XYZ file of C-alpha atoms in Angstrom:
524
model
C 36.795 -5.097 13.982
C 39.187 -3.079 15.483
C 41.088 -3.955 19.038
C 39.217 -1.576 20.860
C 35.989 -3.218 19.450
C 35.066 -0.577 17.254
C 34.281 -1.715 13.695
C 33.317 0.102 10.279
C 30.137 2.892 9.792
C 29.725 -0.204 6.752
C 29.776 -3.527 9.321
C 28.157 -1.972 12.115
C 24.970 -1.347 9.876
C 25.192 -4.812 7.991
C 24.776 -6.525 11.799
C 22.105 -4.105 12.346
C 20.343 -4.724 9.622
C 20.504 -8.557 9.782
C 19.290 -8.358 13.137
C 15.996 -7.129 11.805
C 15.626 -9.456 9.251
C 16.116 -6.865 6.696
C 18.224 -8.444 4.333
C 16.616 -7.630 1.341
C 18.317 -4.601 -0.180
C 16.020 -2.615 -2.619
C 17.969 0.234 -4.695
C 18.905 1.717 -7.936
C 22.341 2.758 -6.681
C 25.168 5.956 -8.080
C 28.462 6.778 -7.062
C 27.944 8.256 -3.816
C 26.611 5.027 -2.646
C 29.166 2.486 -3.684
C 30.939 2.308 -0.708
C 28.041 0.680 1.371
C 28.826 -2.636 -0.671
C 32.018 -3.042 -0.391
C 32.404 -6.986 0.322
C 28.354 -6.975 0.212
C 28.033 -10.068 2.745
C 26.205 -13.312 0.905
C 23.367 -13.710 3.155
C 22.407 -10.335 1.942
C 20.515 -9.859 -2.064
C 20.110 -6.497 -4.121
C 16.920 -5.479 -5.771
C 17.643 -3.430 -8.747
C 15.012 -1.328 -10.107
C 15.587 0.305 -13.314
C 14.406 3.609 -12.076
C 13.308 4.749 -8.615
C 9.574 5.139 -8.263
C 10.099 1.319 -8.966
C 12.627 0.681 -6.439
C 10.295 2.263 -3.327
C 7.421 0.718 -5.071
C 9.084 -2.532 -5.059
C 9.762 -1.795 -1.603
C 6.574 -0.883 -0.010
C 4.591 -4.269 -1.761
C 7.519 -6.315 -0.361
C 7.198 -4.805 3.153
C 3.531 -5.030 2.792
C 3.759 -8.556 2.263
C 6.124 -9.724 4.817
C 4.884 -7.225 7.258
C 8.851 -6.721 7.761
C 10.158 -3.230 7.714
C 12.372 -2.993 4.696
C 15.659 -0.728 3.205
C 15.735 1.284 0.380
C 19.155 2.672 -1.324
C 18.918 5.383 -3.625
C 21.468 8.238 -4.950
C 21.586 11.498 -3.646
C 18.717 13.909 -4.337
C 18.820 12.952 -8.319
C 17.343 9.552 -7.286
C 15.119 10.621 -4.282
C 13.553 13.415 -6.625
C 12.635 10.355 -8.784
C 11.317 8.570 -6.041
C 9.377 11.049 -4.549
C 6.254 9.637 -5.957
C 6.189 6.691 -4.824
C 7.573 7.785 -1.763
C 4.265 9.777 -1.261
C 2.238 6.507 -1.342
C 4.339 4.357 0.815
C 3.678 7.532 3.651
C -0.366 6.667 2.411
C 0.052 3.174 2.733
C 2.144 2.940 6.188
C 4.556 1.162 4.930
C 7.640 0.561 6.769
C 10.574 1.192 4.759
C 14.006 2.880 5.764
C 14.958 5.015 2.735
C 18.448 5.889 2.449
C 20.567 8.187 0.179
C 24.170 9.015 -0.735
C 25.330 12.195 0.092
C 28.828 13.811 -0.974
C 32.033 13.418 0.825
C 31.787 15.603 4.173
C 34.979 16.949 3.416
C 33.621 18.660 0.102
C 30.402 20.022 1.128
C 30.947 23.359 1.310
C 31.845 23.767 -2.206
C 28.302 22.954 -3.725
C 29.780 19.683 -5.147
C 28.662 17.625 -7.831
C 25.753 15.225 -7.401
C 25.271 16.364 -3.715
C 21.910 16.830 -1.861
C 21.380 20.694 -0.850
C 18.935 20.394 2.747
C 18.719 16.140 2.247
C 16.478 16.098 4.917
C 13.830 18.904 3.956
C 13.486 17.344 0.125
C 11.333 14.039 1.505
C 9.495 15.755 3.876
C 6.592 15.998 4.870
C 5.847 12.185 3.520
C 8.449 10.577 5.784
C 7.945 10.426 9.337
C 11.761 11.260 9.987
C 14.806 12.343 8.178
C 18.101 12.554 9.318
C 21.361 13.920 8.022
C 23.795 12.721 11.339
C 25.921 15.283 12.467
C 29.627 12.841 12.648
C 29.793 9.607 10.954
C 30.434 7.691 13.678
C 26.545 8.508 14.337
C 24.916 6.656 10.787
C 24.424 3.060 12.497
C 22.334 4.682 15.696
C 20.687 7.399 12.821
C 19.129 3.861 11.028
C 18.150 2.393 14.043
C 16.570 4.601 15.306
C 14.870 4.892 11.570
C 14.183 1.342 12.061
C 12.044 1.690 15.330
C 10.289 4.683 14.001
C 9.303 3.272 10.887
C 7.745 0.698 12.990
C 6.066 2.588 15.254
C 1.974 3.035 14.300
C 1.116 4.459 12.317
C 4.084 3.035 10.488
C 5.845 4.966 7.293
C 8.734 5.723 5.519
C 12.139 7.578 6.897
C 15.012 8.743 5.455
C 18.400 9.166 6.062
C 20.936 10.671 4.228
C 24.971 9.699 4.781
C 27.749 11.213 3.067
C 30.034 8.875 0.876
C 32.961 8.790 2.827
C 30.911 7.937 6.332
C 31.138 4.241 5.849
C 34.716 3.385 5.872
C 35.038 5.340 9.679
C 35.061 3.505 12.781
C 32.337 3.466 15.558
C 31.066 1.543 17.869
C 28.258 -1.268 17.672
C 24.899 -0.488 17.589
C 22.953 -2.276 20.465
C 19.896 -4.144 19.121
C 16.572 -2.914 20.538
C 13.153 -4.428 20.459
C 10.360 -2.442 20.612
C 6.982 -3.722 21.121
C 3.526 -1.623 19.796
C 0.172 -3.805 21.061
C -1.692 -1.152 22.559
C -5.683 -0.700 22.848
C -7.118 2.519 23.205
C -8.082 4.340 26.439
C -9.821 1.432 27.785
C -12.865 3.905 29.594
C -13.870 5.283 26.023
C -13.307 2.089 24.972
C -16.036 0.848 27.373
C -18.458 3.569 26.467
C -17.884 2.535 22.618
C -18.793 -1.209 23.494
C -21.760 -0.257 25.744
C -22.599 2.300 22.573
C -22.598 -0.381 20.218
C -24.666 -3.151 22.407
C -27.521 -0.308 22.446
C -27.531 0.760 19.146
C -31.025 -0.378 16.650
C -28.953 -0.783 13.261
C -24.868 -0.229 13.559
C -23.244 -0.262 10.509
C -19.389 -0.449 10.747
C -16.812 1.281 8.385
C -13.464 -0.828 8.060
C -10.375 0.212 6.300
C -6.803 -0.515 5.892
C -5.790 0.045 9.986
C -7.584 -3.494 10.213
C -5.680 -5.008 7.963
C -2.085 -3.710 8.623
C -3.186 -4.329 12.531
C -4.448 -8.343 11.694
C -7.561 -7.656 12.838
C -9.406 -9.722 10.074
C -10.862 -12.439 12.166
C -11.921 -10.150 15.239
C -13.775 -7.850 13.223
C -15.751 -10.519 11.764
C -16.290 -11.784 14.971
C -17.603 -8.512 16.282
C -19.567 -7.664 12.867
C -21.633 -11.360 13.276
C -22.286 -10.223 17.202
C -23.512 -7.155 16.481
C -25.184 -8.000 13.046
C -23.636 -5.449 11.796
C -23.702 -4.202 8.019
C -19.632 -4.116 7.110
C -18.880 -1.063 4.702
C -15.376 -0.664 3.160
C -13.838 3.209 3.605
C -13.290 5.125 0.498
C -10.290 4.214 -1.322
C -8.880 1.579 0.637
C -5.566 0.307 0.133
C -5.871 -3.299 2.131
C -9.005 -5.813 2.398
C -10.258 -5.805 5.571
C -13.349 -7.939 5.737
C -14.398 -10.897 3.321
C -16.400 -9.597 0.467
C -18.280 -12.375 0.082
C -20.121 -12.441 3.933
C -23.338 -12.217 4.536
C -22.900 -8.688 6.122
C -20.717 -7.169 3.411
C -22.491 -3.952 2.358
C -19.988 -2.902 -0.226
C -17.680 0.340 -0.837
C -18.320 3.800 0.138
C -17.001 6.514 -2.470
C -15.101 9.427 -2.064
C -18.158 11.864 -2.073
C -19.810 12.989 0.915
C -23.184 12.564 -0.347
C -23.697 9.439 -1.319
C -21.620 8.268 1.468
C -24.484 9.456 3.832
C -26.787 7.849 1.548
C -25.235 4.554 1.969
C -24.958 4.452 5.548
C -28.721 5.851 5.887
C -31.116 4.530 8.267
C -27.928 3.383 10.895
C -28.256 4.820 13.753
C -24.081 3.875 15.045
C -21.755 4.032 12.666
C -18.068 2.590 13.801
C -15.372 3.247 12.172
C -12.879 0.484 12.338
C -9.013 1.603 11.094
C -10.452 4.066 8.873
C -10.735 7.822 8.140
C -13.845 10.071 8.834
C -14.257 10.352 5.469
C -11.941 10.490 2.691
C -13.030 12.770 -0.014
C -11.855 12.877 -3.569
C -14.281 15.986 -4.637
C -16.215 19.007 -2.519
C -19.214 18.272 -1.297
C -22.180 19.744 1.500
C -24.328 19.199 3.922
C -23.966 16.399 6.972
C -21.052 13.846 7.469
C -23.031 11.022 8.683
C -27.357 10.619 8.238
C -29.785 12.252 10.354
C -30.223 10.818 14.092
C -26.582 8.464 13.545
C -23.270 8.850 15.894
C -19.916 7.797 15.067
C -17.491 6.367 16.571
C -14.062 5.808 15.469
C -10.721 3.843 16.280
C -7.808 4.393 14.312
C -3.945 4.089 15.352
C -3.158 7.700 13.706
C -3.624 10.726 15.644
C -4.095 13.018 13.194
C -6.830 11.032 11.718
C -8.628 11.215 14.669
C -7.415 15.088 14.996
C -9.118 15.751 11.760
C -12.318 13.536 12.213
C -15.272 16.283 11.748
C -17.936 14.433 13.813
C -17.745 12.052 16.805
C -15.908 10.278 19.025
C -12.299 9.110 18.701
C -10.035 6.464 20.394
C -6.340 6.225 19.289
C -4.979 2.670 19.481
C -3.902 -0.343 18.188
C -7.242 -1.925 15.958
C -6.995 -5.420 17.085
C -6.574 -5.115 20.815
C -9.298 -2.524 20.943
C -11.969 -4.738 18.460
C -10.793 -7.688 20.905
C -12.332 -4.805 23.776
C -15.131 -4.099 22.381
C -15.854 -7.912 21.991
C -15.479 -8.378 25.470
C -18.418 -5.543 26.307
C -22.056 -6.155 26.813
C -24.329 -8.464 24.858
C -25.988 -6.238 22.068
C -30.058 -5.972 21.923
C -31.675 -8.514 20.665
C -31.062 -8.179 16.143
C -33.440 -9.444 13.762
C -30.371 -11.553 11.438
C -29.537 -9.877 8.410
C -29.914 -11.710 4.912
C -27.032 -10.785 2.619
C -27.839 -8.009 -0.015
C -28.171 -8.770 -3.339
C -25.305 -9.309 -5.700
C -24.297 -8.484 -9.273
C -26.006 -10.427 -11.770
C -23.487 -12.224 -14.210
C -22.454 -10.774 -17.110
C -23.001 -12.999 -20.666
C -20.238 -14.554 -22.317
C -21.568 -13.390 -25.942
C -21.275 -9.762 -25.081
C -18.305 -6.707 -25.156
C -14.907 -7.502 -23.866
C -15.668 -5.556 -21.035
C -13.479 -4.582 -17.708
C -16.173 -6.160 -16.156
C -16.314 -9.322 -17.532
C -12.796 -9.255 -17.191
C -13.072 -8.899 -13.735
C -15.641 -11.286 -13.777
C -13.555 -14.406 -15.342
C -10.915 -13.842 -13.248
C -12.585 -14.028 -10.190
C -14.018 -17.658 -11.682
C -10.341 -18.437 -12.815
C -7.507 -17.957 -10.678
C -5.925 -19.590 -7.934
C -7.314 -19.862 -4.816
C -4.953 -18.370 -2.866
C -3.674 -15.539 -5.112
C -3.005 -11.915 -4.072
C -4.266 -9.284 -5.755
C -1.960 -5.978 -6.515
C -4.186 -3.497 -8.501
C -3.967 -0.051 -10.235
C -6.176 0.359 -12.891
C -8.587 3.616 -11.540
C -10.849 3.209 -13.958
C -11.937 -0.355 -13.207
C -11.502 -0.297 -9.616
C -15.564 -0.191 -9.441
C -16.058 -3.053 -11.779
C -13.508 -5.192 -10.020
C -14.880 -3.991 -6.647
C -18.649 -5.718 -8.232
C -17.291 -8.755 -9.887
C -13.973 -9.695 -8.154
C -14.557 -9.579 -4.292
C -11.652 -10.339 -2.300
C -12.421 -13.000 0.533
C -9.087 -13.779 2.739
C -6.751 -11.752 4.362
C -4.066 -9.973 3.104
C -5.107 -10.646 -0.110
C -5.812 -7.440 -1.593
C -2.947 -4.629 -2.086
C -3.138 -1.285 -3.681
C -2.325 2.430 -3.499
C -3.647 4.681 -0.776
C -2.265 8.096 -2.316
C -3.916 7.998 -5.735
C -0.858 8.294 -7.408
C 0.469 6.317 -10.355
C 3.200 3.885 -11.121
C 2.906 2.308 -7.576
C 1.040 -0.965 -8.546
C 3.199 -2.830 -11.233
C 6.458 -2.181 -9.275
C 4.343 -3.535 -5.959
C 2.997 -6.258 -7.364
C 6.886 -7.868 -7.962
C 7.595 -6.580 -4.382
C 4.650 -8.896 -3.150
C 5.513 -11.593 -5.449
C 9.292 -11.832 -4.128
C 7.884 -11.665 -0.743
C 5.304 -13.976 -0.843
C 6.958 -17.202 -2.962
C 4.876 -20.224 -3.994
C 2.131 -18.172 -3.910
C 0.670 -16.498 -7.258
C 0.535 -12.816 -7.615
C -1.726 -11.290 -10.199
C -1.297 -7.297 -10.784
C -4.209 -5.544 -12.299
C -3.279 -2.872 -14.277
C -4.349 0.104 -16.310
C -2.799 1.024 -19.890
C -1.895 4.643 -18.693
C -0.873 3.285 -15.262
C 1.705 1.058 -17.046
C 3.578 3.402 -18.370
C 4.540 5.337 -15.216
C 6.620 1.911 -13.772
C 7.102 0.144 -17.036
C 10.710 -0.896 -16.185
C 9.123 -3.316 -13.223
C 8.975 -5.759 -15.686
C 12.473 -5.989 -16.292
C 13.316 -6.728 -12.360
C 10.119 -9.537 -12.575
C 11.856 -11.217 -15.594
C 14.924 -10.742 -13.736
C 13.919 -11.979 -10.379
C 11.919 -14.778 -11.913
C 8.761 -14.090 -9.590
C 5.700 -16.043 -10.021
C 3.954 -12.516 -11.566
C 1.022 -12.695 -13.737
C 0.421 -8.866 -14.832
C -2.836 -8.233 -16.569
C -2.769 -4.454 -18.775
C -6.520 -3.511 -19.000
C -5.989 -1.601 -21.794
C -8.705 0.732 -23.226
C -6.227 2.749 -25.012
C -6.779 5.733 -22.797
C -6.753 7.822 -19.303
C -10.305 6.289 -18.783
C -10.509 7.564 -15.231
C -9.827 10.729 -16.350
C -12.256 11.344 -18.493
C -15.492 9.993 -16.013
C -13.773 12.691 -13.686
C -13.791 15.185 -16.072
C -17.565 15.183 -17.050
C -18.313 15.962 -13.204
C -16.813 19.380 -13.944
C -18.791 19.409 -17.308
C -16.017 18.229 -19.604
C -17.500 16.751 -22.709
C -13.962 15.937 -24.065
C -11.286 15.793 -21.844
C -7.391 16.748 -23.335
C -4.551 14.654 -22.903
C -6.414 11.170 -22.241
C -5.583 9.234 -25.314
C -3.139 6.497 -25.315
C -2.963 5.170 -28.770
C -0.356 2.773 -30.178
C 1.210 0.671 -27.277
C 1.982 -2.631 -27.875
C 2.329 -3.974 -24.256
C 3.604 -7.526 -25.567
C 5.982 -5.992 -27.427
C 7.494 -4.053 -24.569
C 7.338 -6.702 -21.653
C 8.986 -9.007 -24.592
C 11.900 -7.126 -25.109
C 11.942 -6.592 -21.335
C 12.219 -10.525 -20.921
C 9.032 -11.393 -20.169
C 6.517 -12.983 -22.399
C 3.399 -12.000 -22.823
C 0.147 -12.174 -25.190
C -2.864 -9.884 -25.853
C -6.509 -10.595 -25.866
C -9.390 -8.907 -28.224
C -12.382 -11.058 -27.840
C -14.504 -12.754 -24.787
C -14.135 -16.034 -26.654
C -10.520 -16.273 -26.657
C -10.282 -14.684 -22.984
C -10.446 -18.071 -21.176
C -8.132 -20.025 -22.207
C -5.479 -16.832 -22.559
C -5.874 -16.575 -18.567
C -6.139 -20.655 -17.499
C -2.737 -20.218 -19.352
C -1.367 -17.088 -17.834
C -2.598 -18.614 -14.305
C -0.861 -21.887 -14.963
C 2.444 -20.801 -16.158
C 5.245 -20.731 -13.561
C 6.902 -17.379 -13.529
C 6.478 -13.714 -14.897
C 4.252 -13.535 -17.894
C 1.800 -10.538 -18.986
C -1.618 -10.873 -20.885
C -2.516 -7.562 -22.225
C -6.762 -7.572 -22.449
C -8.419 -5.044 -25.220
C -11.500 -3.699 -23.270
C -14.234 -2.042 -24.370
């Protein structure tokens, strides 16, 4: 520190930093970043990901999982470009991270220098909810505090800010540290009407989706499902689990198609929507939003959800205080109680080495209190039958659609939830987009056990394709990849799996073992 209390761009963001708890560095780093670690304090640890959709990946499951916001390094626009991707699905996710990048010496700028970034701010946009280039460097420390709070702020989401190299050997002055706080309900009058709403409904049916989960809402919206005997719907293509699977008023998952959706939720005359869109679709559709006769309501913390909501009424605001509201209106109608619906039968040990039996064995196998990372499109609908998910914050995966999220998530989640076991479902083609995640597990040592479904093939794809009329779909095939060989040479063992008799034992021993380990599974 200098005498006039000033201290270094560098040591003014280190005590920043470590004021938020965010000492847990993730990065694949390049030249214009080295300075940020000179004398990289102790009580301070670097991720390394081997390429940079991993690193943000990483990130966002870590940040998920200590519900912590979290700092990304990466290099220039070379390394955001890679990252981009994965970028995109932390913005879908609301996921607080702090992304920044090198940037070229100030002093060299105007010559279109090597390895610079040309507009650093524009290139994340629009999937960060700031960026920042700061004008002097004496500015950086308040630029990632600020980055900090926003990041926070719901709906939370990526920044980005971008500091030239020679920036963090300048003096300026500290950075004071700031708390802010979020816990707000919506307007409490609509509020009211939604609660009085609800109490007079015949049949409500709520929708829940990730704004539940990232707000801790679990045990209130149980609470207010069992007052209301209330059918419990999950929103298409939810990233989080927000209500135990396994309840008596579970109704199941809604697709991403606007038709069956109102099928689904037929014969409800209230539908509230709980943290959730109104609706995500994946393909065109027609006709209503909602079935004949049935009003919506919805409470979400993002604005332009509720912007873009085509029917009803909408309340921004934090989920839990406002489900704590509505549980605090009037007593609902009298409700005959509803019997659970029926489940999916069991599927026989002497058949196919399905993704459904799979599923299926798993569910019957693994530890109790295991979190679930998944990316394997394809199965997503068998898991969703045969592997409910039944305590909070159990369930992670990616809101965007986009691949090569999961794998590097799942070691983010592992390193940020020790003792516990993580277990990463993924796809074949999926793999391959974040393959190099399982060099940082071996690396890291996490307690990681990564299951490849592998059918050999863009299975997803294909199912998609025949609702355009595709009979063969080009570019799907994914012969020839041993998946034990590569996490082996990677530094992580692994073993593969061809028939239902030899499937038990393969995962009572990939559940037992301490540590990464992969068990790639030959479905049919």
């Amino acid at each position: 520190m200098a005498s006039d209390g000033r201290m270094t761009v560098r040591d003014a963001t280190l005590e920043l930093l470590r004021a938020h708890g965010m000492t847990t560095v993730f990065g694949n780093p390049g030249s214009t970043e080295l300075p940020m670690f000179r004398d990289f304090p102790s009580d301070f640890r670097y991720i390394l990901g081997l390429q940079e959709c991993v690193v943000i990946g990483m990130a966002d499951g870590f940040a998920q999982a200590t519900r912590k916001p979290t700092l990304v390094n990466l290099h220039s626009a070379a390394g955001v470009g890679h990252a981009l991707g994965n970028i995109f699905t932390a913005w879908k996710n609301r996921t607080p991270l702090v992304v920044t990048a090198g940037q070229q010496a100030r002093s060299i700028l105007p010559y279109d220098p090597f390895l610079f970034a040309q507009d650093a701010t524009l290139f994340p946009k629009p999937y960060v909810k700031w960026a920042i280039e700061p004008a002097r460097a004496e500015d950086v420390p308040a630029a990632i505090a600020r980055a900090i709070h926003i990041a926070l702020q719901p709906p939370c989401g990526p920044t980005f800010v971008s500091i030239p190299v020679d920036d963090w050997d300048r003096l300026c002055d500290p950075v004071e540290i700031r708390r802010l706080g979020h816990a707000r309900p919506g307007d409490p009058a609509l509020l009211d009407e939604a609660a009085l709403a609800l109490a007079q409904a015949d049949r409500p049916a709520f929708v829940v989706g990730a704004g539940v989960a990232l707000d801790q809402g679990w045990d209130a919206v149980i609470a207010l499902a069992e007052r209301h005997e209330a059918r419990v719907f999950v929103s298409p293509h939810s990233p989080r689990n927000s209500f135990p699977e396994d309840h008596r008023l579970f109704a199941g998952h809604l697709p991403a198609f606007r038709e069956p959706i109102v099928k689904m939720l037929g014969g409800h005359d209230l539908i509230l929507l709980l943290g959730a869109p109104l609706f995500t679709y994946h393909a065109e559709g027609f006709g209503p939003h909602l079935p004949e006769g049935a009003k919506a309501w919805q409470i979400v913390d993002d604005p332009d959800q509720a912007a873009w909501a085509p029917t009803g009424t909408a309340i921004v605001g934090t989920l839990k205080a406002s489900i704590e509201h509505l549980l605090a209106g009037p007593s609902p109608r009298p409700r005959a109680v509803l019997a659970p619906l029926p489940r999916a039968e069991p599927l026989p040990a002497d058949g196919p080495l399905t993704d459904g039996y799979l599923m299926q064995r798993i569910a019957a196998l693994r530890p109790a209190d295991s979190k679930l990372v998944e990316e394997a499109p394809s199965s997503r609908g068998p898991m969703q039958k045969y592997l409910p998910t039944t305590r909070p914050d159990e369930f992670y995966t990616c809101a965007s659609g986009g691949l090569g999220h999961g794998l590097p998530a799942s070691v983010g989640v592992a390193l940020g939830t020790p003792g516990v076991k993580t277990i990463a479902l993924i796809g074949d083609g999926s793999a391959m987009y974040a393959i190099q995640a399982l060099w940082s597990a071996a690396q890291l040592d996490v307690d990681l056990a990564v299951i490849i479904v592998n059918n050999s093939r863009y299975e997803a794809l294909i199912n998609f394709g025949r609702s355009f009329g595709l009979q063969e779909t080009v570019g799907t095939k994914l012969p020839d990849i041993d998946f034990v060989g590569v996490a082996q040479s990677l530094g992580m063992p692994g073993e593969r799996v061809e028939t239902t008799g030899a499937l038990d034992s393969a995962l009572e021993a990939l559940f037992a073992a301490k540590g990464p380990r992969l068990l790639e599974v030959m479905v049919d």
